[in-house]
PDB file of C-alpha atoms in Angstrom:
ATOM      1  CA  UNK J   1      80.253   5.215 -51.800  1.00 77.00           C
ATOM      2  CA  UNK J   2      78.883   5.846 -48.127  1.00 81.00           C
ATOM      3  CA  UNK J   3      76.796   3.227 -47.021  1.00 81.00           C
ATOM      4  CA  UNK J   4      76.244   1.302 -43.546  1.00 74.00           C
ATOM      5  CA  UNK J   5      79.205   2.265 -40.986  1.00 82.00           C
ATOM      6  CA  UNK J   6      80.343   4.932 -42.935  1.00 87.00           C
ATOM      7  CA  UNK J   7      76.793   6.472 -43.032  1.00 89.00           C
ATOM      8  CA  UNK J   8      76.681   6.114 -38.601  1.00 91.00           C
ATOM      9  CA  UNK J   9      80.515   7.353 -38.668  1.00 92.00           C
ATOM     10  CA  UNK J  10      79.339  10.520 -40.925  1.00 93.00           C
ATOM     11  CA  UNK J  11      75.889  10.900 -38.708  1.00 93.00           C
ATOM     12  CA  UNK J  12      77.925  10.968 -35.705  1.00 93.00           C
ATOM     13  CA  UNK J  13      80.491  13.955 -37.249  1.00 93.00           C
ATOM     14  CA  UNK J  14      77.106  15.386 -38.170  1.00 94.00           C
ATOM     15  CA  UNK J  15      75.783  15.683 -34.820  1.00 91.00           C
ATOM     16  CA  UNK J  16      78.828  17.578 -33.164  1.00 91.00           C
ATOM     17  CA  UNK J  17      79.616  19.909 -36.389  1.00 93.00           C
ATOM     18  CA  UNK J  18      78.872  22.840 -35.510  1.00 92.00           C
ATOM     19  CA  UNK J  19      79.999  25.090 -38.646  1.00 94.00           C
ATOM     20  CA  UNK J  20      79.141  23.063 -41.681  1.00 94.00           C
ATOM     21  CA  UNK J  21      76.511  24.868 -43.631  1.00 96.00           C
ATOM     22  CA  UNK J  22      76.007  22.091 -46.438  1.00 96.00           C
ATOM     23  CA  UNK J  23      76.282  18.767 -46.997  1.00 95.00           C
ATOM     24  CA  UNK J  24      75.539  16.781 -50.500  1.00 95.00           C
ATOM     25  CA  UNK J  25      75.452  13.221 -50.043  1.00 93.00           C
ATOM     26  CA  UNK J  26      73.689  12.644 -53.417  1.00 92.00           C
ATOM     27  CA  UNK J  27      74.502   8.886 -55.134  1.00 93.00           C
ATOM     28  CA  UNK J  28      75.671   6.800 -52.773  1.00 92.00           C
ATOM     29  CA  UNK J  29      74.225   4.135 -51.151  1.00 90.00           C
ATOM     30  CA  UNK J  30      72.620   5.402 -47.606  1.00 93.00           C
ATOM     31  CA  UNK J  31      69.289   3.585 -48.049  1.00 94.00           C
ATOM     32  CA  UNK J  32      67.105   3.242 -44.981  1.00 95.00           C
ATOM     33  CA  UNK J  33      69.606   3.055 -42.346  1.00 94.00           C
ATOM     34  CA  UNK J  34      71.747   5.454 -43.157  1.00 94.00           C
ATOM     35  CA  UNK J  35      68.399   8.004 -43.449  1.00 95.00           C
ATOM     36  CA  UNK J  36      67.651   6.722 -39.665  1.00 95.00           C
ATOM     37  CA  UNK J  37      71.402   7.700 -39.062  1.00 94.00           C
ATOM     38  CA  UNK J  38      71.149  11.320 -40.750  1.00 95.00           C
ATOM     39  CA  UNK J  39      67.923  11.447 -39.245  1.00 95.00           C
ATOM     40  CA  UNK J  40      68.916  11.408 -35.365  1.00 94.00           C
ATOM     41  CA  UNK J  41      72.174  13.967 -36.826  1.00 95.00           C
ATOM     42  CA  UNK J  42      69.818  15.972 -38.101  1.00 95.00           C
ATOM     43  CA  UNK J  43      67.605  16.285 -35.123  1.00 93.00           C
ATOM     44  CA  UNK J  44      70.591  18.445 -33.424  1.00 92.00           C
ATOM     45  CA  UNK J  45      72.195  19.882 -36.004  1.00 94.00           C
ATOM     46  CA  UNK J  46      71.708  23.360 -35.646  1.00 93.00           C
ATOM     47  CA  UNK J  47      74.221  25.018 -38.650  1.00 95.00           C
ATOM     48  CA  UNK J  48      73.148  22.955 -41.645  1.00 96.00           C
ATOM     49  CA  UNK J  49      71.302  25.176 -44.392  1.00 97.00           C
ATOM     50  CA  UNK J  50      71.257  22.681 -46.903  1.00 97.00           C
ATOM     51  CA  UNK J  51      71.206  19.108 -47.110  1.00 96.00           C
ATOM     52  CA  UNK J  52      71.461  16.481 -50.301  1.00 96.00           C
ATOM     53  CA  UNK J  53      69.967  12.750 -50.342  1.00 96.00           C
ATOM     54  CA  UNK J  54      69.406  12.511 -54.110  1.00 95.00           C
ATOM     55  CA  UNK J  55      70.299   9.103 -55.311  1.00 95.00           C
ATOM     56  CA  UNK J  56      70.675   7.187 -52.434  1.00 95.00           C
ATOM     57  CA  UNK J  57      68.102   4.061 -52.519  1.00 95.00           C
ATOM     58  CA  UNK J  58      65.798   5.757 -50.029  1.00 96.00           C
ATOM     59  CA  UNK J  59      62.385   4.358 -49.518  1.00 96.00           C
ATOM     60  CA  UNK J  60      59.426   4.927 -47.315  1.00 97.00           C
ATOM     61  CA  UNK J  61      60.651   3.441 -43.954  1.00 97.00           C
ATOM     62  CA  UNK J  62      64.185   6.126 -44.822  1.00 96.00           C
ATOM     63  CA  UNK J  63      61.633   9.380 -45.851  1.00 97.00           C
ATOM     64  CA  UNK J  64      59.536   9.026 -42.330  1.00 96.00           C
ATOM     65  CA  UNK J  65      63.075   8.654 -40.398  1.00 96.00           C
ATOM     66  CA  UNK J  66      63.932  12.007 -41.989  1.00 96.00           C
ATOM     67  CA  UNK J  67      60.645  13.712 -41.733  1.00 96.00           C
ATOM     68  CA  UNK J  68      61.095  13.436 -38.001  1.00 95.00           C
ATOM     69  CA  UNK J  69      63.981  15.587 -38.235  1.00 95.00           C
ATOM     70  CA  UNK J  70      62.828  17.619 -40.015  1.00 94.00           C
ATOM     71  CA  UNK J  71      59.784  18.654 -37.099  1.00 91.00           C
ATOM     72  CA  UNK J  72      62.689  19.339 -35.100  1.00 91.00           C
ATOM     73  CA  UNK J  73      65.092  21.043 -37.367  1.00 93.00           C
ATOM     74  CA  UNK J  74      64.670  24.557 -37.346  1.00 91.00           C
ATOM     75  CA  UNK J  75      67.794  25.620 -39.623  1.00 95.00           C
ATOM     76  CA  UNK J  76      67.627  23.719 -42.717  1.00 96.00           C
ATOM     77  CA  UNK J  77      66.448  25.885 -45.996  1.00 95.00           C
ATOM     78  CA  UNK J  78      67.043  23.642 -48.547  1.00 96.00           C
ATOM     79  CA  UNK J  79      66.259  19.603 -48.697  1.00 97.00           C
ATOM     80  CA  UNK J  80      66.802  17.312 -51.516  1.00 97.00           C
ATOM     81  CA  UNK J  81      65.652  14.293 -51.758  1.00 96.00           C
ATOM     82  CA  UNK J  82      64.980  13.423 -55.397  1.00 95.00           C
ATOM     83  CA  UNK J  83      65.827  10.295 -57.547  1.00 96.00           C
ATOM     84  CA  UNK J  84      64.772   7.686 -54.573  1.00 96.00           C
ATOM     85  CA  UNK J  85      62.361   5.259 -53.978  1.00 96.00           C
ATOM     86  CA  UNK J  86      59.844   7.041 -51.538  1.00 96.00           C
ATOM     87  CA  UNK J  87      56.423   5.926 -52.438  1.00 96.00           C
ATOM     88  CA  UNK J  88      52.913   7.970 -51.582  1.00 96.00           C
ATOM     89  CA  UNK J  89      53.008   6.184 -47.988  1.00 95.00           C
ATOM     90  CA  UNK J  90      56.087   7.807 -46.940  1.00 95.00           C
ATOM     91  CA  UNK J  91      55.407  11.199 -49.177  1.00 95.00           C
ATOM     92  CA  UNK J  92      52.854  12.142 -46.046  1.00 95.00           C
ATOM     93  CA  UNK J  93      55.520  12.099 -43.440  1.00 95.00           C
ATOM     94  CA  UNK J  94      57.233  14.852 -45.037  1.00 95.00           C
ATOM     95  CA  UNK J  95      54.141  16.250 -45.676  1.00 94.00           C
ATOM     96  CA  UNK J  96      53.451  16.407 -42.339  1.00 93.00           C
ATOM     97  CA  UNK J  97      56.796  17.508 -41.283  1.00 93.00           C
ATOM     98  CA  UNK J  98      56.389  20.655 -43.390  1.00 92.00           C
ATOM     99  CA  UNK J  99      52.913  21.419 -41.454  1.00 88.00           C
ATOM    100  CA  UNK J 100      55.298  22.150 -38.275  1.00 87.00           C
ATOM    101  CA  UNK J 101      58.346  23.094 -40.170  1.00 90.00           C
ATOM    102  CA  UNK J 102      58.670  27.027 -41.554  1.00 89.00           C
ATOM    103  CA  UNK J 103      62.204  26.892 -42.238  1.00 93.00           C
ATOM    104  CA  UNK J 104      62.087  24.498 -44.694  1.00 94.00           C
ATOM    105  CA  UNK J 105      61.826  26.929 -48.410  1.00 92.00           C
ATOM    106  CA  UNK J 106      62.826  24.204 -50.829  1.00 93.00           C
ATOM    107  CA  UNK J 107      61.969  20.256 -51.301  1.00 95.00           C
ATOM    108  CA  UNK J 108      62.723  18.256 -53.958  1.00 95.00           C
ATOM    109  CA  UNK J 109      61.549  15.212 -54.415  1.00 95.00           C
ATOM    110  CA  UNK J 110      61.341  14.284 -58.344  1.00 94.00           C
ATOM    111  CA  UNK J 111      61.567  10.774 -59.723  1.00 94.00           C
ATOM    112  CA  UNK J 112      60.833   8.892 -56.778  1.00 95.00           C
ATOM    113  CA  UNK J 113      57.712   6.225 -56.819  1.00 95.00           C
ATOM    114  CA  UNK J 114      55.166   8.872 -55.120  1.00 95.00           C
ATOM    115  CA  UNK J 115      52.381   9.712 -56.908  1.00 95.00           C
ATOM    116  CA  UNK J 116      51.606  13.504 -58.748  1.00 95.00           C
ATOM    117  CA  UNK J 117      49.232  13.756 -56.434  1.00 94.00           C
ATOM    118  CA  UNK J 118      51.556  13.282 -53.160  1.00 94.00           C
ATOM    119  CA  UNK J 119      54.184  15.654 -55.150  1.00 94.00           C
ATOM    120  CA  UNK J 120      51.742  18.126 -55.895  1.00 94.00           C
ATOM    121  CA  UNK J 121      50.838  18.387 -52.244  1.00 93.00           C
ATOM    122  CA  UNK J 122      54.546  18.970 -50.664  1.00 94.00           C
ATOM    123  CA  UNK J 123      54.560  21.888 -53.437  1.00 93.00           C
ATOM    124  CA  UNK J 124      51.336  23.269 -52.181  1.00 93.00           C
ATOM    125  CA  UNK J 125      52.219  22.792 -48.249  1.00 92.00           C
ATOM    126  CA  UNK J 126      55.743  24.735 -49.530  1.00 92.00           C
ATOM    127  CA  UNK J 127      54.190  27.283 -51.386  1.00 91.00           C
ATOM    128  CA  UNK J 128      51.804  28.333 -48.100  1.00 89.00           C
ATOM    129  CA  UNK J 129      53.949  30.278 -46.265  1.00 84.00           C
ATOM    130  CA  UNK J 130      51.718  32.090 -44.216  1.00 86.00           C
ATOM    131  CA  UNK J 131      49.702  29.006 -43.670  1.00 83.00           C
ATOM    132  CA  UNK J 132      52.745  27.022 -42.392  1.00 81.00           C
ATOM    133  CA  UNK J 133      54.034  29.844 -39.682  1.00 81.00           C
ATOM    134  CA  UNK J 134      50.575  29.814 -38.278  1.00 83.00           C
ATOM    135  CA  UNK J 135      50.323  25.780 -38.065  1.00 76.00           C
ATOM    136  CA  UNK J 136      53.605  25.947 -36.352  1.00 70.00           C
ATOM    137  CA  UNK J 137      52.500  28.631 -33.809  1.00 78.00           C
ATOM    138  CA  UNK J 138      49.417  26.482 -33.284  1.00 77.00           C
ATOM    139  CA  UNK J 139      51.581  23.488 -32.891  1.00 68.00           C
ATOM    140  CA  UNK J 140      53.872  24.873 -30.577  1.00 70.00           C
ATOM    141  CA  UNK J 141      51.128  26.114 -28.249  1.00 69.00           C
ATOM    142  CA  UNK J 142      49.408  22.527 -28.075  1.00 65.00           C
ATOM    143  CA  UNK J 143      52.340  21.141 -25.909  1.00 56.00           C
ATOM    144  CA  UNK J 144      51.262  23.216 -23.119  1.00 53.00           C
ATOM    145  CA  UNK J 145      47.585  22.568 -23.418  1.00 46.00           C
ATOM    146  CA  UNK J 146      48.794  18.413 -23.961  1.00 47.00           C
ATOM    147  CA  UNK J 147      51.147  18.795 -20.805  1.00 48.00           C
ATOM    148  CA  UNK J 148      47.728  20.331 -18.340  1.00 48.00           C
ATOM    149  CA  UNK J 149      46.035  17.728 -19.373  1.00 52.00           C
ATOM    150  CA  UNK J 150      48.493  15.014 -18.786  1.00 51.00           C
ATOM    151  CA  UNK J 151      49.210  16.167 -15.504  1.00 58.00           C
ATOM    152  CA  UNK J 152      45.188  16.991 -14.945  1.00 57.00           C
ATOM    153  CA  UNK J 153      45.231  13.169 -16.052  1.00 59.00           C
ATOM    154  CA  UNK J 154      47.973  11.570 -13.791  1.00 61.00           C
ATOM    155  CA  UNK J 155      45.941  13.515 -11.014  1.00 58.00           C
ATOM    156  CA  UNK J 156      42.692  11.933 -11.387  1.00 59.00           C
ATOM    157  CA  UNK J 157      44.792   9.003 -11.482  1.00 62.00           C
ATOM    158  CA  UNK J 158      46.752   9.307  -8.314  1.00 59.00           C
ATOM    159  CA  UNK J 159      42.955  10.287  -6.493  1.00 54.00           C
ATOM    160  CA  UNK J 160      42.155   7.177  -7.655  1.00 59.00           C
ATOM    161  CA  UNK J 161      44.677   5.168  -6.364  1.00 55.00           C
ATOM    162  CA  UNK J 162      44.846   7.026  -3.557  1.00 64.00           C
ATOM    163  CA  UNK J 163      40.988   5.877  -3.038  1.00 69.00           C
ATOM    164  CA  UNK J 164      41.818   2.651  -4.061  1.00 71.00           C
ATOM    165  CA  UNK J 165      44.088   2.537  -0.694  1.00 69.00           C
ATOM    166  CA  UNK J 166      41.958   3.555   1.096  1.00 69.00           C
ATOM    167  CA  UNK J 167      39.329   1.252   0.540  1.00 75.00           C
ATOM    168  CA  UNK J 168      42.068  -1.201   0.642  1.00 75.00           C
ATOM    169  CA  UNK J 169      43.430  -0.506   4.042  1.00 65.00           C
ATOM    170  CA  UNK J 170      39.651  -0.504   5.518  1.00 73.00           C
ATOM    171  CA  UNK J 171      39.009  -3.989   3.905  1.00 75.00           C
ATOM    172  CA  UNK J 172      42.629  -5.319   6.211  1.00 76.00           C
ATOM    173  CA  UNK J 173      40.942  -3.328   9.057  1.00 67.00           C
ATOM    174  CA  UNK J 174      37.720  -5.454   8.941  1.00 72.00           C
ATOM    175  CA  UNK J 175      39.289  -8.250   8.253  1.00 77.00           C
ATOM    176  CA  UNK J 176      41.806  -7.472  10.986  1.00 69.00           C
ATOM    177  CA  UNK J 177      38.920  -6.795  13.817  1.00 74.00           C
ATOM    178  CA  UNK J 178      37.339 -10.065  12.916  1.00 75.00           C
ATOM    179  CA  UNK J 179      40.693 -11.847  13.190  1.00 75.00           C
ATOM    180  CA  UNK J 180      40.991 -10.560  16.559  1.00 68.00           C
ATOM    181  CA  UNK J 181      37.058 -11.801  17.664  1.00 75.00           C
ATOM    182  CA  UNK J 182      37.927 -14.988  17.005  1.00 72.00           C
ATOM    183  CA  UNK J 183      41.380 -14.945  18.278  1.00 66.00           C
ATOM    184  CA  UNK J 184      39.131 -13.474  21.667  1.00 68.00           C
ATOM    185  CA  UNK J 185      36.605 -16.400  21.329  1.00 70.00           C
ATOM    186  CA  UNK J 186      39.388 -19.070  21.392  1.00 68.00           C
ATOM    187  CA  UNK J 187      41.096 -17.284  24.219  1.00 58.00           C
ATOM    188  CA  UNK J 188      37.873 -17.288  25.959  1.00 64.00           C
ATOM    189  CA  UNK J 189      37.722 -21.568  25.168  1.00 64.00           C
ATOM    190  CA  UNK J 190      40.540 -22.140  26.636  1.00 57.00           C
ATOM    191  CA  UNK J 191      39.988 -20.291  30.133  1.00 56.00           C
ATOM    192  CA  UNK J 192      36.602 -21.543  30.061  1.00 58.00           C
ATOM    193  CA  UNK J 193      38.775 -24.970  29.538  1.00 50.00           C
ATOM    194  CA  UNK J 194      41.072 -24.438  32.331  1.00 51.00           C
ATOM    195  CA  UNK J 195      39.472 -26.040  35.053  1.00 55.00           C
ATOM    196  CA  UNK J 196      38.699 -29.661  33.806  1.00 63.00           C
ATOM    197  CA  UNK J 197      42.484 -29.281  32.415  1.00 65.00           C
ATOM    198  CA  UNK J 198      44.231 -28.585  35.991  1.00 69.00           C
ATOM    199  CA  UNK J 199      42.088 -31.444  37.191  1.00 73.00           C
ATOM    200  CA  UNK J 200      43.249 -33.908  34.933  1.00 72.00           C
ATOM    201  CA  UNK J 201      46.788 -32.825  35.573  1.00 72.00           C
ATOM    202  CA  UNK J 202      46.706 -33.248  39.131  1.00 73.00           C
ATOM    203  CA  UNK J 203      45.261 -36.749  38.965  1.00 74.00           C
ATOM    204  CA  UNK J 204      48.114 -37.759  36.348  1.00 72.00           C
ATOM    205  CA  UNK J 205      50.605 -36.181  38.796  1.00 78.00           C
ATOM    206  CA  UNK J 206      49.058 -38.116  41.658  1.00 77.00           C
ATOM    207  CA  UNK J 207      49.253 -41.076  39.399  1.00 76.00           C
ATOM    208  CA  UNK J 208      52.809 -40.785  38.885  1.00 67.00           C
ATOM    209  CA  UNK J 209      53.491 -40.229  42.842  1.00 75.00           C
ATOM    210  CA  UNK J 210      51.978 -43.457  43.264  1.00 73.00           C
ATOM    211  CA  UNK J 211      53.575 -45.320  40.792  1.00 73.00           C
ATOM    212  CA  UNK J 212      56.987 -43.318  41.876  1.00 75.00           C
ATOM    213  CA  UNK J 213      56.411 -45.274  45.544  1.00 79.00           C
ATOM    214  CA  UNK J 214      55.883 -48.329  43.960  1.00 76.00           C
ATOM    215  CA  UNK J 215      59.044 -47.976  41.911  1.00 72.00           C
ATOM    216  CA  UNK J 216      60.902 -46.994  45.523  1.00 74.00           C
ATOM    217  CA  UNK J 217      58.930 -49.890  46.962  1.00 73.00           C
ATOM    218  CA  UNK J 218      60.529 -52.659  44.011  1.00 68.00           C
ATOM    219  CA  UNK J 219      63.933 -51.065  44.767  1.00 73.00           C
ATOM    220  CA  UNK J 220      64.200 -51.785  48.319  1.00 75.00           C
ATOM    221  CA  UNK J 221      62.518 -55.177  48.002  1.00 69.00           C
ATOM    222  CA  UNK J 222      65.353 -56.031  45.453  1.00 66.00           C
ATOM    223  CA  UNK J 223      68.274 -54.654  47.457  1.00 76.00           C
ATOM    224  CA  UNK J 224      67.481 -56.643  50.591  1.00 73.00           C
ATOM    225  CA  UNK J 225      67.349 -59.667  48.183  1.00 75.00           C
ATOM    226  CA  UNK J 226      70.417 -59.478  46.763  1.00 74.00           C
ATOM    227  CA  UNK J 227      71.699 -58.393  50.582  1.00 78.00           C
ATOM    228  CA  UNK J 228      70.568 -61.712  51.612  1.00 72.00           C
ATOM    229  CA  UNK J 229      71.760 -63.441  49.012  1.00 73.00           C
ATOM    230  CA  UNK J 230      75.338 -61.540  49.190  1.00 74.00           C
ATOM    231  CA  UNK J 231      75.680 -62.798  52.720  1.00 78.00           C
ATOM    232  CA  UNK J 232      74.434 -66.760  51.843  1.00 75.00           C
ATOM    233  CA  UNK J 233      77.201 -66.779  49.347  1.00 74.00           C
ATOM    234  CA  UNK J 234      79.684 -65.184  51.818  1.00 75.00           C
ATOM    235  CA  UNK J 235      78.751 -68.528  54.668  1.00 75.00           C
ATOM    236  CA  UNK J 236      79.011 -70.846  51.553  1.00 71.00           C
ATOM    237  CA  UNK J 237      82.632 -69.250  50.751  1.00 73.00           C
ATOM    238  CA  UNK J 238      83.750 -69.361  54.198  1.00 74.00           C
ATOM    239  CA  UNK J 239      82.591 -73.127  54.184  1.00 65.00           C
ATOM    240  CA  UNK J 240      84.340 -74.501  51.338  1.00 62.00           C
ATOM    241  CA  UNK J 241      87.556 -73.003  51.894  1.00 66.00           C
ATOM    242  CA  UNK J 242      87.410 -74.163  55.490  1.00 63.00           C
ATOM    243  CA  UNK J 243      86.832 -77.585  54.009  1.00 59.00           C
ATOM    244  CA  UNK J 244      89.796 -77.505  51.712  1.00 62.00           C
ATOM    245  CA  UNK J 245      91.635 -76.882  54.367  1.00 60.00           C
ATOM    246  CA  UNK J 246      90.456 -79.779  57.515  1.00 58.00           C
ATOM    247  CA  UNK J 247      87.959 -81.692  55.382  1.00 57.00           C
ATOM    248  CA  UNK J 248      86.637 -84.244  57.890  1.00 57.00           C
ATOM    249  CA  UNK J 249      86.292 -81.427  60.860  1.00 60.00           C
ATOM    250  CA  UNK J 250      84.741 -78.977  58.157  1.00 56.00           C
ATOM    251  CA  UNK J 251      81.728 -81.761  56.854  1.00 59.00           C
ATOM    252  CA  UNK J 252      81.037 -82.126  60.525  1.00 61.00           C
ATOM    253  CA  UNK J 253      80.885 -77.972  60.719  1.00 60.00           C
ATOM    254  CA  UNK J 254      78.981 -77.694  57.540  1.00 57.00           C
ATOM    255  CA  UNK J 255      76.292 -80.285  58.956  1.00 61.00           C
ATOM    256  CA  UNK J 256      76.137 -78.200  61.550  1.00 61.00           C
ATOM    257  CA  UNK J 257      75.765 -74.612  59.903  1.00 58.00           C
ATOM    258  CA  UNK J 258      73.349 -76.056  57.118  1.00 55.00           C
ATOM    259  CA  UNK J 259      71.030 -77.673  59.627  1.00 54.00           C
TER     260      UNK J 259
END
């Protein structure tokens, strides 16, 4: 039975066969996937005349996957897919498919869950030959009109974008020129400012002179001390070693130099 894997594997040998005129795949166990599989095989097939799915635990989800193929198909004569479980909901997408579809001669589709009503139809859509080849002229000439008036479309879009810019860039232009006024009026502060400014810097520098020659002044004070006192410790050193050395003539000496 061909079910899961197999039924990619197959799909894939499918897609690249280029020879294979039919293919029965009735009673096996494909189900939804595997239609989904067949489904994108199926879409570029292009030697297939006639295909089986009979049997295979197909529902609605599986018949729409196939019906897509089925637009796109335009070699397959022959499509059975009886003895499933495709319901009235997915009866319409091959419905539909068959609208497009003028290839398509033969579809069977007994004992599944779809109503006589949904059957009926496919029969009828089958049976209108004529009708079909003119839908499917019709439908092939709508891409054209659809792709004018997508493009008319992404036009009016792009003008509008384009105008949306455009009112964009003049909204940073105004709000540019007023960042520049004010940038002017606070340029305009500051030289108006200048004056009082330079002022005030030349009395701190002439404050700092003055306390730079009062500095000077504190030095000089304090190196003449500490002259002074270099040269009272120099007598007092001369003194006491003189002392060690004649101690009655230095006291007299010392008197002398102290007084």
């Amino acid at each position: 039975m061909i079910a899961g894997e197999g039924t990619k594997r197959l799909a894939n040998s499918v897609k690249e066969n280029t020879s294979l005129e039919e293919l029965h795949l009735g009673v096996n166990y494909m189900g939804n996937d595997g239609a989904r599989f067949m489904s994108d095989a199926l879409a570029t097939n292009a030697s297939l005349r006639m295909i089986s799915f009979y049997g295979n635990n197909i529902g609605d989800e599986g018949a729409k996957h196939l019906a897509k193929s089925f637009q796109s198909n335009s070699t397959l004569n022959v499509v059975w897919i009886h003895e499933n479980k495709i319901g009235d909901d997915g009866a319409q997408a091959p419905a539909e498919a068959l609208e497009v579809n003028v290839t398509i001669e033969s579809m069977f589709v007994l004992g599944n869950s779809m109503s006589k009503k949904e059957e009926n139809g496919i029969k009828a859509i089958l049976a209108d030959v004529n009708g079909r080849k003119k839908r499917a002229k019709e439908e092939k000439e709508k891409p054209n009109a659809l792709v004018v008036k997508v493009e008319s479309a992404e036009k009016d879009e792009k003008l509008s974008l384009n105008e949306e810019e455009i009112e964009k860039v003049k909204a940073d232009l105004v709000e540019s020129r007023k960042k520049t006024e004010v940038a002017k009026a606070e340029v305009a502060t500051a030289a108006s400012a200048s004056p009082s400014q330079e002022e005030e810097m030349a009395a701190l520098r002439s404050e700092v002179a003055v306390k730079d020659e009062e500095i000077a002044a504190l030095k000089s004070a304090f190196k003449n001390q500490m002259t002074a006192k270099d040269e009272e410790i120099a007598k007092l050193k001369t003194v006491y070693e003189a002392f060690i050395r004649k101690p009655e003539e230095m006291m007299t000496k010392m008197t002398t130099t102290l007084a």
